[in-house]
Short mmCIF file of N, CA and C and ligand atoms in Angstrom, two decimals:
data_model
loop_
_atom_site.label_atom_id
_atom_site.label_comp_id
_atom_site.label_asym_id
_atom_site.label_seq_id
_atom_site.Cartn_x
_atom_site.Cartn_y
_atom_site.Cartn_z
N UNK A 1 0.83 -1.21 0.00
CA UNK A 1 0.00 0.00 0.00
C UNK A 1 0.86 1.26 0.00
N UNK A 2 1.88 1.31 0.91
CA UNK A 2 2.75 2.49 0.96
C UNK A 2 3.61 2.59 -0.30
N UNK A 3 4.02 1.44 -0.84
CA UNK A 3 4.84 1.48 -2.06
C UNK A 3 4.03 2.06 -3.22
N UNK A 4 2.78 1.64 -3.34
CA UNK A 4 1.90 2.19 -4.39
C UNK A 4 1.74 3.69 -4.22
N UNK A 5 1.59 4.12 -2.97
CA UNK A 5 1.44 5.55 -2.70
C UNK A 5 2.73 6.29 -3.11
N UNK A 6 3.87 5.71 -2.81
CA UNK A 6 5.14 6.34 -3.20
C UNK A 6 5.26 6.42 -4.73
N UNK A 7 4.88 5.35 -5.40
CA UNK A 7 4.97 5.36 -6.87
C UNK A 7 4.02 6.41 -7.48
N UNK A 8 2.87 6.59 -6.83
CA UNK A 8 1.93 7.62 -7.30
C UNK A 8 2.52 9.01 -7.08
N UNK A 9 3.23 9.19 -5.99
CA UNK A 9 3.89 10.48 -5.71
C UNK A 9 4.98 10.76 -6.76
N UNK A 10 5.68 9.72 -7.17
CA UNK A 10 6.72 9.89 -8.20
C UNK A 10 6.09 10.40 -9.49
N UNK A 11 4.94 9.85 -9.84
CA UNK A 11 4.26 10.29 -11.08
C UNK A 11 3.79 11.75 -10.93
N UNK A 12 3.26 12.08 -9.76
CA UNK A 12 2.77 13.45 -9.52
C UNK A 12 3.91 14.45 -9.61
N UNK A 13 5.09 14.01 -9.21
CA UNK A 13 6.27 14.91 -9.23
C UNK A 13 6.60 15.38 -10.64
N UNK A 14 6.22 14.61 -11.63
CA UNK A 14 6.51 15.00 -13.02
C UNK A 14 5.84 16.32 -13.39
N UNK A 15 4.77 16.68 -12.67
CA UNK A 15 4.04 17.91 -12.98
C UNK A 15 4.54 19.11 -12.17
N UNK A 16 5.55 18.90 -11.35
CA UNK A 16 6.04 20.00 -10.50
C UNK A 16 6.39 21.22 -11.36
N UNK A 17 5.97 22.39 -10.87
CA UNK A 17 6.34 23.65 -11.53
C UNK A 17 7.34 24.34 -10.60
N UNK A 18 8.61 24.13 -10.87
CA UNK A 18 9.65 24.62 -9.96
C UNK A 18 10.83 25.19 -10.73
N UNK A 19 10.57 26.25 -11.53
CA UNK A 19 11.65 26.82 -12.34
C UNK A 19 12.67 27.61 -11.52
N UNK A 20 12.37 27.94 -10.27
CA UNK A 20 13.27 28.77 -9.47
C UNK A 20 14.19 27.93 -8.59
N UNK A 21 13.64 26.96 -7.93
CA UNK A 21 14.49 26.10 -7.08
C UNK A 21 15.00 24.88 -7.84
N UNK A 22 14.29 24.50 -8.91
CA UNK A 22 14.59 23.23 -9.60
C UNK A 22 14.57 22.04 -8.64
N UNK A 23 13.81 22.19 -7.58
CA UNK A 23 13.62 21.09 -6.62
C UNK A 23 12.18 20.60 -6.81
N UNK A 24 12.07 19.40 -7.36
CA UNK A 24 10.76 18.89 -7.76
C UNK A 24 10.20 17.96 -6.69
N UNK A 25 8.95 18.23 -6.29
CA UNK A 25 8.34 17.45 -5.21
C UNK A 25 6.99 16.88 -5.67
N UNK A 26 6.72 15.65 -5.29
CA UNK A 26 5.43 15.03 -5.58
C UNK A 26 4.86 14.44 -4.30
N UNK A 27 3.53 14.45 -4.21
CA UNK A 27 2.86 13.89 -3.03
C UNK A 27 1.66 13.07 -3.47
N UNK A 28 1.34 12.06 -2.69
CA UNK A 28 0.13 11.26 -2.92
C UNK A 28 -0.54 11.05 -1.56
N UNK A 29 -1.76 11.55 -1.45
CA UNK A 29 -2.49 11.57 -0.19
C UNK A 29 -3.64 10.58 -0.24
N UNK A 30 -3.66 9.66 0.71
CA UNK A 30 -4.71 8.64 0.76
C UNK A 30 -5.84 9.09 1.69
N UNK A 31 -7.02 9.27 1.13
CA UNK A 31 -8.19 9.65 1.91
C UNK A 31 -8.85 8.43 2.55
N UNK A 32 -9.67 8.69 3.57
CA UNK A 32 -10.37 7.59 4.24
C UNK A 32 -11.32 6.88 3.28
N UNK A 33 -11.74 7.57 2.23
CA UNK A 33 -12.63 6.97 1.23
C UNK A 33 -11.90 5.96 0.35
N UNK A 34 -10.56 5.99 0.42
CA UNK A 34 -9.76 5.11 -0.44
C UNK A 34 -9.23 5.83 -1.67
N UNK A 35 -9.72 7.03 -1.90
CA UNK A 35 -9.25 7.79 -3.05
C UNK A 35 -7.88 8.42 -2.78
N UNK A 36 -7.05 8.47 -3.82
CA UNK A 36 -5.73 9.09 -3.71
C UNK A 36 -5.74 10.44 -4.42
N UNK A 37 -5.26 11.46 -3.72
CA UNK A 37 -5.17 12.81 -4.28
C UNK A 37 -3.68 13.14 -4.46
N UNK A 38 -3.32 13.59 -5.64
CA UNK A 38 -1.91 13.87 -5.90
C UNK A 38 -1.65 15.37 -5.80
N UNK A 39 -0.37 15.71 -5.66
CA UNK A 39 0.02 17.11 -5.63
C UNK A 39 1.47 17.27 -6.04
N UNK A 40 1.80 18.48 -6.51
CA UNK A 40 3.19 18.82 -6.80
C UNK A 40 3.43 20.24 -6.29
N UNK A 41 4.70 20.63 -6.19
CA UNK A 41 4.95 22.02 -5.80
C UNK A 41 4.71 22.95 -6.99
N UNK A 42 4.19 24.12 -6.67
CA UNK A 42 3.86 25.13 -7.69
C UNK A 42 4.51 26.44 -7.24
N UNK A 43 5.59 26.83 -7.92
CA UNK A 43 6.34 28.02 -7.51
C UNK A 43 5.82 29.27 -8.22
N UNK A 44 6.38 30.41 -7.79
CA UNK A 44 5.95 31.69 -8.33
C UNK A 44 7.14 32.63 -8.40
N UNK A 45 7.15 33.51 -9.40
CA UNK A 45 8.26 34.44 -9.58
C UNK A 45 8.45 35.35 -8.37
N UNK A 46 7.39 35.55 -7.59
CA UNK A 46 7.53 36.36 -6.38
C UNK A 46 7.78 35.49 -5.14
N UNK A 47 8.02 34.21 -5.37
CA UNK A 47 8.43 33.23 -4.34
C UNK A 47 7.38 32.94 -3.26
N UNK A 48 6.86 33.98 -2.59
CA UNK A 48 6.00 33.75 -1.43
C UNK A 48 4.76 32.91 -1.73
N UNK A 49 4.11 33.08 -2.89
CA UNK A 49 2.90 32.28 -3.13
C UNK A 49 3.17 30.80 -3.41
N UNK A 50 4.41 30.39 -3.40
CA UNK A 50 4.74 28.98 -3.70
C UNK A 50 3.94 28.03 -2.81
N UNK A 51 3.40 27.00 -3.45
CA UNK A 51 2.66 25.98 -2.70
C UNK A 51 3.42 24.67 -2.74
N UNK A 52 3.60 24.06 -1.59
CA UNK A 52 4.28 22.76 -1.53
C UNK A 52 3.38 21.66 -2.09
N UNK A 53 4.01 20.58 -2.49
CA UNK A 53 3.28 19.43 -3.05
C UNK A 53 2.25 18.89 -2.06
N UNK A 54 2.63 18.86 -0.79
CA UNK A 54 1.74 18.29 0.23
C UNK A 54 0.45 19.11 0.34
N UNK A 55 0.62 20.45 0.40
CA UNK A 55 -0.57 21.28 0.53
C UNK A 55 -1.41 21.26 -0.73
N UNK A 56 -0.77 21.15 -1.88
CA UNK A 56 -1.54 21.02 -3.11
C UNK A 56 -2.46 19.80 -3.01
N UNK A 57 -1.91 18.68 -2.55
CA UNK A 57 -2.70 17.45 -2.43
C UNK A 57 -3.83 17.62 -1.40
N UNK A 58 -3.50 18.21 -0.25
CA UNK A 58 -4.53 18.40 0.78
C UNK A 58 -5.65 19.31 0.29
N UNK A 59 -5.28 20.41 -0.33
CA UNK A 59 -6.32 21.37 -0.73
C UNK A 59 -7.17 20.83 -1.88
N UNK A 60 -6.56 20.04 -2.74
CA UNK A 60 -7.37 19.36 -3.76
C UNK A 60 -8.40 18.46 -3.09
N UNK A 61 -7.93 17.68 -2.12
CA UNK A 61 -8.81 16.71 -1.46
C UNK A 61 -9.93 17.40 -0.69
N UNK A 62 -9.56 18.39 0.10
CA UNK A 62 -10.57 19.11 0.90
C UNK A 62 -11.62 19.74 -0.01
N UNK A 63 -11.14 20.30 -1.11
CA UNK A 63 -12.07 20.99 -2.02
C UNK A 63 -12.95 20.03 -2.80
N UNK A 64 -12.63 18.73 -2.69
CA UNK A 64 -13.49 17.73 -3.34
C UNK A 64 -14.31 16.95 -2.32
N UNK A 65 -14.29 17.42 -1.06
CA UNK A 65 -15.19 16.83 -0.06
C UNK A 65 -14.56 15.80 0.85
N UNK A 66 -13.31 15.42 0.64
CA UNK A 66 -12.64 14.45 1.53
C UNK A 66 -12.23 15.19 2.80
N UNK A 67 -12.51 14.59 3.96
CA UNK A 67 -12.19 15.29 5.21
C UNK A 67 -11.34 14.45 6.16
N UNK A 68 -11.17 13.17 5.84
CA UNK A 68 -10.37 12.31 6.72
C UNK A 68 -9.29 11.63 5.89
N UNK A 69 -8.13 11.46 6.52
CA UNK A 69 -6.97 10.99 5.75
C UNK A 69 -6.21 9.92 6.50
N UNK A 70 -5.58 9.03 5.71
CA UNK A 70 -4.84 7.92 6.33
C UNK A 70 -3.33 8.11 6.21
N UNK A 71 -2.87 8.56 5.03
CA UNK A 71 -1.41 8.61 4.83
C UNK A 71 -1.06 9.52 3.67
N UNK A 72 0.18 10.03 3.71
CA UNK A 72 0.68 10.80 2.56
C UNK A 72 2.10 10.32 2.25
N UNK A 73 2.38 10.12 0.97
CA UNK A 73 3.73 9.79 0.51
C UNK A 73 4.31 11.03 -0.15
N UNK A 74 5.58 11.28 0.12
CA UNK A 74 6.25 12.47 -0.42
C UNK A 74 7.59 12.06 -1.03
N UNK A 75 7.81 12.48 -2.28
CA UNK A 75 9.12 12.24 -2.90
C UNK A 75 9.64 13.55 -3.47
N UNK A 76 10.96 13.70 -3.48
CA UNK A 76 11.54 14.96 -3.91
C UNK A 76 12.97 14.77 -4.40
N UNK A 77 13.43 15.75 -5.13
CA UNK A 77 14.82 15.74 -5.56
C UNK A 77 15.06 16.82 -6.59
N UNK A 78 16.35 17.16 -6.76
CA UNK A 78 16.68 18.18 -7.75
C UNK A 78 16.44 17.65 -9.15
N UNK A 79 16.05 18.55 -10.04
CA UNK A 79 15.79 18.19 -11.44
C UNK A 79 16.99 17.43 -12.03
N UNK A 80 16.71 16.29 -12.65
CA UNK A 80 17.75 15.54 -13.33
C UNK A 80 18.62 14.68 -12.42
N UNK A 81 18.34 14.73 -11.11
CA UNK A 81 19.13 13.92 -10.17
C UNK A 81 18.26 12.83 -9.55
N UNK A 82 18.91 11.94 -8.82
CA UNK A 82 18.16 10.87 -8.15
C UNK A 82 17.28 11.46 -7.05
N UNK A 83 16.24 10.72 -6.68
CA UNK A 83 15.37 11.17 -5.60
C UNK A 83 16.17 11.31 -4.31
N UNK A 84 15.83 12.34 -3.55
CA UNK A 84 16.50 12.56 -2.27
C UNK A 84 15.94 11.61 -1.22
N UNK A 85 16.80 11.02 -0.39
CA UNK A 85 16.28 10.17 0.70
C UNK A 85 15.90 10.98 1.93
N UNK A 86 16.11 12.30 1.89
CA UNK A 86 16.02 13.08 3.13
C UNK A 86 14.98 14.20 3.14
N UNK A 87 14.13 14.29 2.11
CA UNK A 87 13.15 15.39 2.11
C UNK A 87 12.03 15.12 3.12
N UNK A 88 11.80 16.08 4.00
CA UNK A 88 10.70 15.98 4.97
C UNK A 88 9.77 17.19 4.78
N UNK A 89 8.52 17.08 5.17
CA UNK A 89 7.58 18.19 4.96
C UNK A 89 7.95 19.43 5.78
N UNK A 90 7.69 20.60 5.21
CA UNK A 90 8.01 21.86 5.91
C UNK A 90 7.03 22.07 7.06
N UNK A 91 7.34 23.04 7.91
CA UNK A 91 6.51 23.30 9.08
C UNK A 91 5.09 23.70 8.74
N UNK A 92 4.94 24.48 7.68
CA UNK A 92 3.59 24.92 7.28
C UNK A 92 2.76 23.70 6.88
N UNK A 93 3.34 22.81 6.10
CA UNK A 93 2.60 21.62 5.67
C UNK A 93 2.27 20.72 6.86
N UNK A 94 3.19 20.61 7.82
CA UNK A 94 2.90 19.79 9.01
C UNK A 94 1.70 20.37 9.76
N UNK A 95 1.63 21.70 9.84
CA UNK A 95 0.51 22.33 10.55
C UNK A 95 -0.80 22.09 9.80
N UNK A 96 -0.76 22.10 8.48
CA UNK A 96 -1.97 21.80 7.69
C UNK A 96 -2.40 20.35 7.96
N UNK A 97 -1.44 19.45 8.07
CA UNK A 97 -1.77 18.05 8.37
C UNK A 97 -2.46 17.95 9.74
N UNK A 98 -1.95 18.72 10.72
CA UNK A 98 -2.54 18.69 12.07
C UNK A 98 -4.01 19.09 12.02
N UNK A 99 -4.34 20.01 11.14
CA UNK A 99 -5.73 20.50 11.04
C UNK A 99 -6.69 19.38 10.64
N UNK A 100 -6.21 18.45 9.80
CA UNK A 100 -7.13 17.48 9.21
C UNK A 100 -6.85 16.02 9.60
N UNK A 101 -5.76 15.78 10.31
CA UNK A 101 -5.35 14.38 10.53
C UNK A 101 -5.19 14.05 12.01
N UNK A 102 -5.36 12.76 12.32
CA UNK A 102 -5.10 12.29 13.67
C UNK A 102 -3.59 12.16 13.90
N UNK A 103 -3.24 11.97 15.16
CA UNK A 103 -1.81 11.88 15.52
C UNK A 103 -1.12 10.70 14.84
N UNK A 104 -1.90 9.65 14.53
CA UNK A 104 -1.27 8.47 13.92
C UNK A 104 -1.37 8.47 12.39
N UNK A 105 -1.71 9.61 11.81
CA UNK A 105 -1.63 9.77 10.34
C UNK A 105 -0.21 9.42 9.91
N UNK A 106 -0.11 8.68 8.81
CA UNK A 106 1.22 8.19 8.38
C UNK A 106 1.84 9.07 7.30
N UNK A 107 3.11 9.38 7.48
CA UNK A 107 3.87 10.17 6.52
C UNK A 107 5.00 9.30 6.00
N UNK A 108 4.96 9.05 4.69
CA UNK A 108 5.89 8.10 4.08
C UNK A 108 6.97 8.89 3.34
N UNK A 109 8.23 8.72 3.75
CA UNK A 109 9.33 9.52 3.21
C UNK A 109 10.43 8.64 2.64
N UNK A 110 11.13 9.16 1.64
CA UNK A 110 12.24 8.42 1.05
C UNK A 110 11.98 8.21 -0.42
N UNK A 111 12.18 6.98 -0.87
CA UNK A 111 11.95 6.63 -2.27
C UNK A 111 11.07 5.37 -2.32
N UNK A 112 10.50 5.05 -3.49
CA UNK A 112 9.65 3.85 -3.54
C UNK A 112 10.40 2.56 -3.14
N UNK A 113 11.72 2.57 -3.32
CA UNK A 113 12.49 1.36 -2.99
C UNK A 113 13.05 1.36 -1.57
N UNK A 114 13.01 2.52 -0.95
CA UNK A 114 13.59 2.62 0.40
C UNK A 114 12.91 3.77 1.15
N UNK A 115 11.84 3.42 1.83
CA UNK A 115 11.07 4.47 2.51
C UNK A 115 10.87 4.14 3.98
N UNK A 116 10.57 5.19 4.75
CA UNK A 116 10.24 5.01 6.16
C UNK A 116 8.88 5.65 6.42
N UNK A 117 8.18 5.10 7.39
CA UNK A 117 6.83 5.58 7.72
C UNK A 117 6.85 6.21 9.11
N UNK A 118 6.38 7.45 9.18
CA UNK A 118 6.38 8.21 10.43
C UNK A 118 4.95 8.55 10.83
N UNK A 119 4.69 8.59 12.13
CA UNK A 119 3.42 9.13 12.62
C UNK A 119 3.51 10.66 12.63
N UNK A 120 2.40 11.33 12.31
CA UNK A 120 2.38 12.80 12.31
C UNK A 120 2.87 13.34 13.65
N UNK A 121 2.42 12.72 14.72
CA UNK A 121 2.79 13.19 16.08
C UNK A 121 4.30 13.30 16.26
N UNK A 122 5.04 12.38 15.62
CA UNK A 122 6.50 12.38 15.80
C UNK A 122 7.15 13.52 15.00
N UNK A 123 6.49 14.02 13.97
CA UNK A 123 7.07 15.09 13.15
C UNK A 123 6.64 16.48 13.60
N UNK A 124 5.59 16.55 14.43
CA UNK A 124 5.18 17.86 14.96
C UNK A 124 4.62 17.67 16.37
N UNK A 125 5.53 17.41 17.33
CA UNK A 125 5.06 17.19 18.70
C UNK A 125 4.53 18.49 19.31
N UNK A 126 3.64 18.35 20.29
CA UNK A 126 3.07 19.50 21.00
C UNK A 126 2.48 20.54 20.05
N UNK A 127 1.81 20.07 19.00
CA UNK A 127 1.30 21.00 18.00
C UNK A 127 0.08 21.76 18.53
N UNK A 128 -0.13 22.93 17.98
CA UNK A 128 -1.33 23.70 18.29
C UNK A 128 -2.48 23.12 17.48
N UNK A 129 -3.58 22.79 18.15
CA UNK A 129 -4.71 22.20 17.44
C UNK A 129 -5.99 22.99 17.70
N UNK A 130 -7.02 22.68 16.94
CA UNK A 130 -8.29 23.39 17.12
C UNK A 130 -9.03 22.95 18.38
N UNK A 131 -8.50 21.95 19.12
CA UNK A 131 -9.09 21.61 20.42
C UNK A 131 -8.95 22.78 21.39
N UNK A 132 -7.97 23.61 21.12
CA UNK A 132 -7.64 24.74 22.01
C UNK A 132 -8.65 25.87 21.91
N UNK A 133 -9.35 25.91 20.78
CA UNK A 133 -10.18 27.09 20.49
C UNK A 133 -11.60 26.97 21.05
N1 LIG B 1 8.75 21.82 -1.15
C1 LIG B 1 7.67 20.99 -1.18
O1 LIG B 1 6.86 21.03 -2.12
N2 LIG B 1 7.51 20.12 -0.17
C2 LIG B 1 8.41 19.91 0.83
O2 LIG B 1 8.20 19.05 1.67
C3 LIG B 1 9.63 20.73 0.89
C4 LIG B 1 9.70 21.86 -0.06
C5 LIG B 1 8.98 22.71 -2.30
C6 LIG B 1 8.74 24.18 -2.07
C7 LIG B 1 9.63 24.78 -3.14
O3 LIG B 1 8.93 24.78 -4.37
C8 LIG B 1 10.79 23.80 -3.27
O4 LIG B 1 10.32 22.59 -2.72
C9 LIG B 1 12.05 24.25 -2.56
O5 LIG B 1 11.79 24.61 -1.24
#
């Protein structure tokens, strides 16, 4: 299951729009419905509006009615080079995950041939949640 998700993220990465960093990222998000939502990073000449692959996948899913999630696979690497074994989601994306996912939501990192699975809680401990509000 995780390998399929990683392979789907690799395909999504092909659509990355990253002419400034040349760092291409793909994500594949598994919803509780069983549907997979893909995403890539989308950069901008003014830099700030850049959207990470993970948030692209989440916002696609949310905007299509999916509200519960099981896992996300993320792959990344510089254009023309091998996939990086070390790309992890940025802080903003981790906070978006906290908004919609349980602590045991799975984050799959690495490559399709060599990946590790992390619980969301381990990547953003003591996070601020909407339970507080
Ligand atoms: N990026 C992602 O899409 N996801 C990550 O987990 C890390 C960073 C993107 C943002 C930007 O387009 C490029 O990678 C370099 O930071």
